[in-house]
Amino acid sequence: MKNKQYIYLNLTLFAAAFGLLEAGVVVYLRKLFYPAGFVFPLKWIPADIVYVEILREISTMVILFSVARLASRKFYRSLAAFLYMFGIWDIFYYLSLKFLIGWPPSIFTWDILYLIPITWTAPVIAPIICAITMIAGAFLIEKAVFE
C-alpha cells in the first residue's frame, strides 16, 4: 500500500472512532439535560457544564490539528489531513448519533453545531454539506499541490 493511502486509511479510522466517541458524550449530555428528547428552544444548562463543553470543543480541534501535523510536516498536506479528518469525524458523529439513539429523525432537524465562539445552530444537513466539502477540498489540495 502506498504511504499516502496508508496515512489516509489511518486518518479515516481515527476520525471515525473520534466521531463515535464525541457522539457518546453527546448521548450522555442529552440524557442528562434533555430526558424527554432534544428539541428547540434550548434548555438552560449550568455555566460550569457549558464551560466544560467549550473546553471539549477546543480540545477536539487541537486533537484533530495535532493528528494532522503528525500525518505530515508539510503545511498543505497537514491542512488536507485536518480538513479530511474534520469531515469524516463530523459525518461519523451524526451517523453514530443515528445508530445510538435514532437521532436526528431527518437531515433537516436542527442541532447545536458549536459553542465557540458563539452558539451555532443549523439543520443537520449544513454540517454534512460542509463535511463533504472539506473532504473534497482535502483531495483537491493533495492533487493540486502534491501531484
PDB file of C-alpha atoms in Angstrom, residues 22-74:
ATOM      1  CA  GLU A  22     -17.937  12.516  20.568  1.00  0.00           C
ATOM      2  CA  ALA A  23     -21.419  11.149  19.848  1.00  0.00           C
ATOM      3  CA  GLY A  24     -21.200   9.062  23.015  1.00  0.00           C
ATOM      4  CA  VAL A  25     -20.529  12.183  25.068  1.00  0.00           C
ATOM      5  CA  VAL A  26     -23.498  13.924  23.458  1.00  0.00           C
ATOM      6  CA  VAL A  27     -25.746  10.918  24.192  1.00  0.00           C
ATOM      7  CA  TYR A  28     -24.893  11.303  27.883  1.00  0.00           C
ATOM      8  CA  LEU A  29     -25.450  15.066  27.815  1.00  0.00           C
ATOM      9  CA  ARG A  30     -28.815  14.697  26.116  1.00  0.00           C
ATOM     10  CA  LYS A  31     -29.930  12.062  28.629  1.00  0.00           C
ATOM     11  CA  LEU A  32     -29.000  14.421  31.453  1.00  0.00           C
ATOM     12  CA  PHE A  33     -30.322  17.710  30.079  1.00  0.00           C
ATOM     13  CA  TYR A  34     -32.985  16.600  27.573  1.00  0.00           C
ATOM     14  CA  PRO A  35     -34.506  13.403  29.032  1.00  0.00           C
ATOM     15  CA  ALA A  36     -37.728  13.900  27.054  1.00  0.00           C
ATOM     16  CA  GLY A  37     -35.765  14.351  23.811  1.00  0.00           C
ATOM     17  CA  PHE A  38     -33.583  17.035  22.292  1.00  0.00           C
ATOM     18  CA  VAL A  39     -35.702  19.874  20.927  1.00  0.00           C
ATOM     19  CA  PHE A  40     -35.556  23.605  20.420  1.00  0.00           C
ATOM     20  CA  PRO A  41     -35.843  26.019  22.164  1.00  0.00           C
ATOM     21  CA  LEU A  42     -32.713  25.085  24.056  1.00  0.00           C
ATOM     22  CA  LYS A  43     -32.908  24.491  27.786  1.00  0.00           C
ATOM     23  CA  TRP A  44     -30.724  26.373  30.212  1.00  0.00           C
ATOM     24  CA  ILE A  45     -27.577  24.410  31.029  1.00  0.00           C
ATOM     25  CA  PRO A  46     -25.434  25.369  34.040  1.00  0.00           C
ATOM     26  CA  ALA A  47     -22.492  27.623  33.214  1.00  0.00           C
ATOM     27  CA  ASP A  48     -19.916  25.133  34.533  1.00  0.00           C
ATOM     28  CA  ILE A  49     -21.196  22.458  32.121  1.00  0.00           C
ATOM     29  CA  VAL A  50     -21.172  24.926  29.214  1.00  0.00           C
ATOM     30  CA  TYR A  51     -17.586  25.814  30.125  1.00  0.00           C
ATOM     31  CA  VAL A  52     -16.588  22.129  30.055  1.00  0.00           C
ATOM     32  CA  GLU A  53     -18.330  21.768  26.674  1.00  0.00           C
ATOM     33  CA  ILE A  54     -16.408  24.720  25.277  1.00  0.00           C
ATOM     34  CA  LEU A  55     -13.152  23.181  26.512  1.00  0.00           C
ATOM     35  CA  ARG A  56     -14.171  19.859  24.933  1.00  0.00           C
ATOM     36  CA  GLU A  57     -14.785  21.586  21.595  1.00  0.00           C
ATOM     37  CA  ILE A  58     -11.422  23.349  21.770  1.00  0.00           C
ATOM     38  CA  SER A  59      -9.773  20.029  22.660  1.00  0.00           C
ATOM     39  CA  THR A  60     -11.435  18.381  19.679  1.00  0.00           C
ATOM     40  CA  MET A  61      -9.899  20.935  17.326  1.00  0.00           C
ATOM     41  CA  VAL A  62      -6.483  20.613  18.999  1.00  0.00           C
ATOM     42  CA  ILE A  63      -6.617  16.814  18.710  1.00  0.00           C
ATOM     43  CA  LEU A  64      -7.594  16.930  15.031  1.00  0.00           C
ATOM     44  CA  PHE A  65      -4.908  19.535  14.338  1.00  0.00           C
ATOM     45  CA  SER A  66      -2.257  17.546  16.210  1.00  0.00           C
ATOM     46  CA  VAL A  67      -3.009  14.333  14.340  1.00  0.00           C
ATOM     47  CA  ALA A  68      -2.948  16.265  11.058  1.00  0.00           C
ATOM     48  CA  ARG A  69       0.512  17.597  11.930  1.00  0.00           C
ATOM     49  CA  LEU A  70       1.653  14.060  12.751  1.00  0.00           C
ATOM     50  CA  ALA A  71       0.442  12.946   9.323  1.00  0.00           C
ATOM     51  CA  SER A  72       2.773  15.414   7.605  1.00  0.00           C
ATOM     52  CA  ARG A  73       5.191  18.211   8.371  1.00  0.00           C
ATOM     53  CA  LYS A  74       4.267  19.955   5.123  1.00  0.00           C
TER      54      LYS A  74
END
